Amino acid sequence: MKPSPHPSSGPERPAPAPGLPALPGRRGFLGGLLATAALAAAGPALATPAHASARPVPAPAPRAIRPLLLGTYTSEAGGGTGIGTAAYDTATGAITPGPVITGVDNPSYLALHPSGSTVYAVAEQDPGAVTAVRLTPDGTYEVLGSRPTGGSGTTHLSVHPSGRWLLSADYGSGSVAVHPIAEDGSLGERTDLVTHSSPPPGPGQGGPHAHQIVTAPDGGHVLAVDLGTDTVYTYTLDESAGTLTEVSRAALAPGSGPRHLAFHPDGRSAYLACELDNTLVVCAYDPATGALTPGPGQSTGTGSGTSYPAQPVVTGDGAYVYLANRGPNSLTRYAVEDDGAALRLLDTVPVGGDWPRQLALSPDSSLLFAANQRSSTVTVFGVGPDGSLTAVGDPFPAPVAVCVLPLP
């Protein structure tokens, strides 16, 4: 993989590693992990801030211990040996470590099947690949094997809402791929591969760099964010053939480097982190056509210097947006206004780690997790009724943490 002038490559892109093994492995982990965590977790529930709430306060959910999966680089010094497992207390945010799912190389991004029975991992290497791992209620796992994407540096994946197709994005080759998902969660041979050959790469870019692929809330369109071409491509997915057809594209400012977007729950607005010009862009989205219309770039609230924004996330009620800033190691909080069409910057808080690569909210949006790549930690925040973030506990050690996936 050729080096790139911005931090999407370099230290967070591992050197090429061998292809993924297709042989299954089995370990007991979820059942024992949750039982152990339930005994170990202690401490009072997160306190509700005394200040006025900006949204309705839901009744507190029953306290539970839920699984947490961790992505890493296995080919990087100090990295992990596979997909890490852990458990978190839904009331306190406390994390308890578990064993590692081995036999998976460079799983730097993870996605869960809608059934909850299978997790998928990228292999961020050259050649790129995607791997399926079956999770069972009795606390076992089985690596179901991997499939090549046809590109290099696979950096993101997502499962189509139908549960029948896996979508992946290859950063190194600037391509996106589709794989069928069988009834048992395993992956079939690739059904499509699309390389972003136009427009020409943005300033300072050596080529296209597909960084994310995700299905819009309407379910009828698939959006691919390409950092190298400063473009978001919209496709329709033929759910019979597993092929993509481009129907629209959105041009971002030259050199902005769009990286990741997150949709508002109503499906008519999306928030796009631009890595290279330190902005967050509010985009209008038309579910009927799949057209994305970017607005002007907004401040990350991090002052001068390069903030390298990585990823936005939106609370389940659509009231707040959070953005990870790798340069200053901070989280920006925005209030969502005008039914999702506008953001108001509220504040920033220290993330408590180094280089927050990825964020995830718990299923009820009461906790926010940050995977901090360079400090090899996961930090946890309680989300207040007004969207404020309060650090919870000590940073959790996780080797080269680049993805955190809390399971429902």
XYZ file of C-alpha atoms in Angstrom:
408
model
C 0.000 0.000 0.000
C 1.456 3.338 -0.959
C 1.917 5.905 1.780
C -0.474 8.854 1.917
C 0.265 12.398 3.119
C -2.486 12.454 5.728
C -3.051 10.476 8.931
C -5.515 8.013 7.424
C -2.325 6.247 6.378
C 1.104 6.032 7.937
C 1.048 4.942 11.591
C -2.550 3.747 11.559
C -2.277 1.743 8.350
C -0.461 -1.546 9.015
C 2.093 -3.099 6.704
C 0.775 -5.838 4.416
C 0.110 -9.049 6.296
C -0.665 -12.592 5.180
C -4.190 -13.429 4.029
C -6.782 -14.471 6.549
C -7.156 -18.162 7.408
C -10.400 -19.851 6.416
C -10.214 -22.532 9.085
C -12.801 -22.193 11.854
C -11.886 -21.927 15.511
C -14.063 -22.212 18.594
C -13.710 -20.761 22.074
C -16.137 -20.230 24.920
C -16.175 -16.528 25.763
C -19.483 -14.653 25.878
C -21.292 -16.684 28.490
C -18.379 -16.924 30.907
C -17.352 -13.348 30.269
C -20.770 -11.945 31.097
C -21.072 -14.079 34.219
C -17.655 -12.975 35.440
C -18.362 -9.331 34.624
C -21.670 -9.420 36.454
C -19.902 -10.495 39.616
C -17.042 -8.046 39.180
C -18.990 -4.935 38.181
C -19.812 -2.664 41.071
C -20.460 0.974 41.844
C -23.418 3.334 41.744
C -25.281 4.169 38.578
C -24.278 7.301 36.698
C -25.662 10.364 38.401
C -28.087 12.514 36.436
C -26.807 16.091 36.073
C -28.741 18.660 38.085
C -29.009 21.155 35.220
C -32.071 21.395 33.030
C -32.689 18.703 30.462
C -32.800 19.589 26.777
C -34.757 16.467 25.860
C -37.201 14.094 27.569
C -35.477 11.886 30.129
C -36.371 8.220 29.525
C -36.937 5.864 32.420
C -33.634 4.199 33.369
C -33.174 0.800 31.781
C -32.540 -2.194 34.050
C -28.870 -2.593 34.867
C -27.211 -5.252 32.727
C -23.834 -6.566 31.657
C -23.458 -6.562 27.900
C -20.703 -7.714 25.491
C -18.185 -5.360 23.909
C -15.961 -6.200 20.937
C -12.671 -4.462 20.148
C -10.913 -4.006 16.815
C -7.132 -3.682 16.477
C -4.157 -4.163 14.165
C -2.488 -7.555 14.529
C 0.449 -6.656 12.251
C 1.411 -3.502 14.156
C 3.901 -3.420 17.028
C 1.984 -3.532 20.288
C -1.193 -4.542 18.504
C -3.618 -7.261 19.419
C -3.878 -10.889 18.364
C -7.442 -10.805 17.028
C -10.833 -9.382 17.954
C -10.812 -8.442 21.636
C -13.795 -9.268 23.814
C -14.971 -7.520 26.953
C -18.173 -6.708 28.817
C -19.570 -3.408 30.009
C -21.926 -2.446 32.808
C -24.827 -0.509 31.276
C -25.262 1.523 34.476
C -21.679 2.427 35.359
C -19.823 1.977 32.077
C -17.235 -0.230 33.783
C -15.483 -2.581 31.344
C -14.304 -6.092 32.231
C -11.744 -7.767 29.923
C -12.308 -11.103 28.196
C -10.372 -13.430 25.879
C -9.447 -12.792 22.257
C -11.103 -14.193 19.149
C -8.033 -15.396 17.261
C -7.677 -16.308 13.604
C -8.656 -12.832 12.380
C -5.972 -10.532 10.936
C -6.013 -6.727 11.250
C -9.685 -6.410 12.301
C -9.644 -2.616 12.394
C -13.415 -2.235 11.925
C -16.325 -4.417 13.046
C -20.033 -4.605 12.196
C -22.830 -6.722 13.650
C -25.441 -8.598 11.619
C -29.031 -7.429 12.351
C -29.731 -10.855 13.871
C -26.948 -10.335 16.404
C -25.558 -13.782 15.617
C -22.599 -12.837 13.427
C -19.945 -10.142 13.523
C -17.932 -9.099 10.473
C -14.392 -7.718 10.459
C -12.270 -6.012 7.838
C -8.723 -7.113 7.152
C -6.993 -3.770 6.677
C -4.075 -5.027 4.615
C -3.049 -5.784 1.041
C -4.880 -7.684 -0.344
C -7.974 -6.648 1.569
C -10.512 -9.094 2.950
C -13.592 -9.447 5.119
C -14.198 -12.136 7.749
C -17.332 -13.571 9.356
C -17.413 -14.753 12.981
C -20.478 -16.509 14.394
C -21.483 -15.642 17.984
C -23.798 -17.991 19.851
C -25.920 -17.567 23.011
C -24.064 -20.385 24.768
C -20.875 -18.368 24.745
C -18.963 -19.802 21.812
C -17.642 -18.347 18.588
C -16.691 -19.783 15.241
C -14.568 -18.080 12.598
C -16.521 -18.850 9.442
C -13.753 -17.825 7.050
C -12.913 -14.826 4.919
C -13.369 -13.523 1.398
C -11.142 -11.161 -0.604
C -12.644 -7.771 -1.398
C -10.719 -7.365 -4.640
C -9.093 -4.186 -3.302
C -6.501 -3.201 -0.727
C -6.589 -1.706 2.751
C -10.189 -2.642 3.605
C -11.078 -0.036 6.205
C -14.853 -0.101 6.725
C -17.811 -2.418 6.356
C -21.516 -2.496 7.110
C -24.370 -4.964 6.790
C -27.308 -4.078 4.564
C -30.544 -3.867 6.620
C -31.879 -6.940 4.786
C -29.088 -8.953 6.405
C -28.299 -10.511 3.032
C -25.371 -8.367 1.846
C -22.065 -7.190 3.326
C -20.742 -3.879 2.001
C -17.056 -2.955 2.359
C -14.776 -0.016 1.506
C -11.128 -0.352 0.448
C -9.041 2.672 1.383
C -5.903 1.699 -0.517
C -7.561 1.000 -3.852
C -10.478 3.431 -3.554
C -13.020 0.694 -4.209
C -16.200 -0.689 -2.650
C -17.323 -4.319 -2.705
C -20.430 -6.433 -2.079
C -20.537 -9.972 -0.662
C -23.616 -12.171 -0.147
C -24.389 -13.380 3.372
C -25.629 -16.958 3.725
C -28.250 -18.136 6.213
C -25.531 -19.243 8.631
C -23.827 -15.823 8.471
C -20.930 -16.954 6.287
C -19.854 -14.976 3.231
C -20.102 -15.945 -0.423
C -17.912 -14.846 -3.306
C -17.926 -11.138 -4.126
C -20.792 -10.057 -6.376
C -19.537 -6.569 -7.231
C -16.502 -4.307 -7.060
C -16.646 -0.610 -7.976
C -13.514 1.560 -8.109
C -13.877 5.337 -7.798
C -12.132 6.380 -11.004
C -13.599 9.906 -11.144
C -13.459 12.720 -10.293
C -9.665 13.112 -10.133
C -8.052 12.874 -6.693
C -8.173 15.977 -4.519
C -5.170 18.182 -3.695
C -2.300 16.169 -2.266
C -4.033 12.843 -2.849
C -2.445 10.076 -4.864
C -5.728 8.431 -5.745
C -9.186 7.528 -4.469
C -9.506 6.403 -0.836
C -12.882 4.877 -0.017
C -13.263 5.268 3.751
C -16.859 4.310 4.526
C -19.855 2.551 2.993
C -23.251 2.619 4.667
C -26.923 2.130 3.817
C -29.131 5.200 4.232
C -32.064 4.937 6.675
C -34.476 4.660 3.734
C -32.873 1.290 2.952
C -32.932 1.979 -0.765
C -29.577 3.704 -1.188
C -25.963 2.943 -0.304
C -23.508 5.815 0.268
C -19.732 5.535 -0.111
C -17.499 8.282 1.317
C -14.201 8.736 -0.535
C -11.537 10.813 1.170
C -9.249 10.857 -1.878
C -11.743 12.219 -4.406
C -13.586 14.545 -1.977
C -16.815 12.865 -3.027
C -19.724 10.931 -1.558
C -21.168 8.441 -4.065
C -24.767 7.205 -3.828
C -25.674 3.791 -5.218
C -28.714 1.591 -5.433
C -28.164 -2.060 -4.523
C -29.796 -4.746 -6.626
C -30.870 -7.069 -3.830
C -31.193 -10.006 -6.195
C -27.809 -9.742 -7.919
C -25.799 -7.890 -5.263
C -24.626 -5.207 -7.663
C -24.276 -1.449 -7.223
C -25.493 1.234 -9.627
C -24.428 4.839 -9.108
C -27.342 7.287 -9.016
C -25.812 10.445 -7.534
C -22.614 11.966 -6.218
C -21.939 14.867 -3.876
C -18.831 17.007 -4.280
C -17.138 18.313 -1.139
C -14.675 21.184 -1.015
C -11.404 20.300 -2.778
C -8.914 18.992 -0.237
C -11.529 18.585 2.499
C -11.030 14.831 2.800
C -14.487 13.488 3.718
C -14.055 10.469 5.995
C -17.200 9.313 7.809
C -20.843 10.352 7.926
C -23.694 9.609 10.327
C -27.396 10.009 9.598
C -29.984 11.762 11.714
C -32.696 9.258 12.746
C -35.272 10.913 10.486
C -33.115 10.056 7.472
C -33.201 13.529 5.927
C -29.919 14.917 7.258
C -26.407 13.530 7.617
C -23.282 14.825 9.351
C -19.977 14.363 7.522
C -16.542 14.582 9.151
C -13.916 16.051 6.809
C -10.497 14.943 7.956
C -8.262 17.324 6.057
C -9.942 20.713 6.496
C -11.056 20.182 10.122
C -14.783 20.590 9.544
C -18.096 18.892 10.118
C -20.539 19.303 7.231
C -24.319 19.168 7.610
C -25.802 17.533 4.515
C -29.394 17.403 3.332
C -30.463 13.975 2.097
C -33.330 13.128 -0.253
C -34.587 9.573 0.403
C -36.466 9.549 -2.894
C -33.389 10.072 -5.069
C -30.458 9.333 -2.774
C -29.016 12.796 -3.455
C -26.801 14.211 -0.712
C -26.426 18.007 -0.642
C -23.529 19.260 1.530
C -23.747 22.590 3.337
C -20.792 24.728 4.422
C -18.149 23.232 6.683
C -18.644 23.958 10.387
C -16.062 24.404 13.109
C -14.981 21.510 15.289
C -14.456 23.946 18.161
C -10.837 22.868 18.538
C -9.141 26.176 17.714
C -6.092 26.546 15.511
C -4.084 23.577 14.333
C -5.164 20.402 12.635
C -7.858 18.433 14.439
C -8.135 15.479 12.032
C -11.815 14.808 12.817
C -12.454 11.094 12.574
C -16.071 10.144 13.111
C -19.420 11.639 14.118
C -22.128 9.744 16.023
C -25.756 10.756 16.647
C -27.797 9.944 19.739
C -30.741 7.645 19.182
C -33.250 10.470 19.699
C -31.413 12.698 17.223
C -30.803 15.451 19.794
C -26.977 15.512 19.901
C -24.001 14.826 17.669
C -20.511 13.987 18.933
C -17.308 14.220 16.906
C -13.916 12.628 17.614
C -10.936 14.941 17.042
C -7.620 13.106 16.842
C -5.229 16.087 16.763
C -6.301 17.715 20.067
C -7.618 14.400 21.466
C -11.055 15.770 22.186
C -14.770 15.223 21.661
C -16.987 17.968 20.272
C -20.655 18.168 21.302
C -23.285 19.691 19.019
C -26.991 20.316 19.625
C -29.177 19.270 16.713
C -31.614 21.962 15.604
C -34.132 22.671 12.835
C -35.304 19.034 12.747
C -31.779 17.833 12.023
C -30.896 20.395 9.372
C -28.614 22.476 11.622
C -26.023 21.973 14.347
C -25.049 24.309 17.174
C -21.602 23.815 18.653
C -21.820 23.468 22.428
C -18.406 22.490 23.791
C -15.457 20.121 23.638
C -14.103 17.777 26.304
C -10.809 15.860 26.543
C -11.169 12.288 25.333
C -8.789 10.955 27.988
C -6.619 9.109 25.462
C -4.442 9.612 22.399
C -5.789 9.625 18.812
C -9.508 8.776 19.126
C -9.984 6.766 15.943
C -13.596 5.661 16.407
C -16.659 6.357 18.582
C -19.676 4.241 19.471
C -22.801 4.871 21.521
C -24.409 2.161 23.600
C -27.757 0.990 22.151
C -29.690 3.327 24.487
C -27.237 6.249 23.928
C -26.521 6.472 27.668
C -22.804 5.710 27.208
C -20.222 6.835 24.652
C -17.097 4.762 23.982
C -13.929 6.113 22.332
C -11.259 3.831 20.831
C -7.922 5.625 21.286
C -5.391 4.153 18.889
C -2.072 5.563 20.080
C -2.684 5.218 23.814
C -4.156 1.704 23.354
C -7.171 2.529 25.492
C -10.933 2.756 25.416
C -12.442 5.638 27.370
C -16.082 5.738 28.449
C -18.406 8.693 29.022
C -21.842 8.914 30.555
C -24.259 10.897 28.378
C -26.375 13.292 30.428
C -29.968 14.337 29.667
C -28.585 17.538 28.124
C -26.052 15.588 26.067
C -23.148 16.508 28.353
C -20.305 13.989 28.600
C -18.893 12.821 31.942
C -15.839 10.560 31.995
C -16.522 7.237 33.687
C -13.777 5.275 35.448
C -10.223 4.771 34.253
C -9.233 4.218 30.626
C -9.596 0.546 29.691
C -6.393 -1.019 28.257
C -6.899 -2.386 24.719
C -3.923 -2.943 22.376
C -3.957 -0.434 19.495
C -7.676 0.205 19.961
C -9.137 1.323 16.632
C -12.743 0.110 16.936
C -15.169 -0.506 19.791
C -18.508 -2.241 19.224
C -20.983 -2.417 22.154
C -23.497 -5.194 21.549
C -27.188 -4.882 22.454
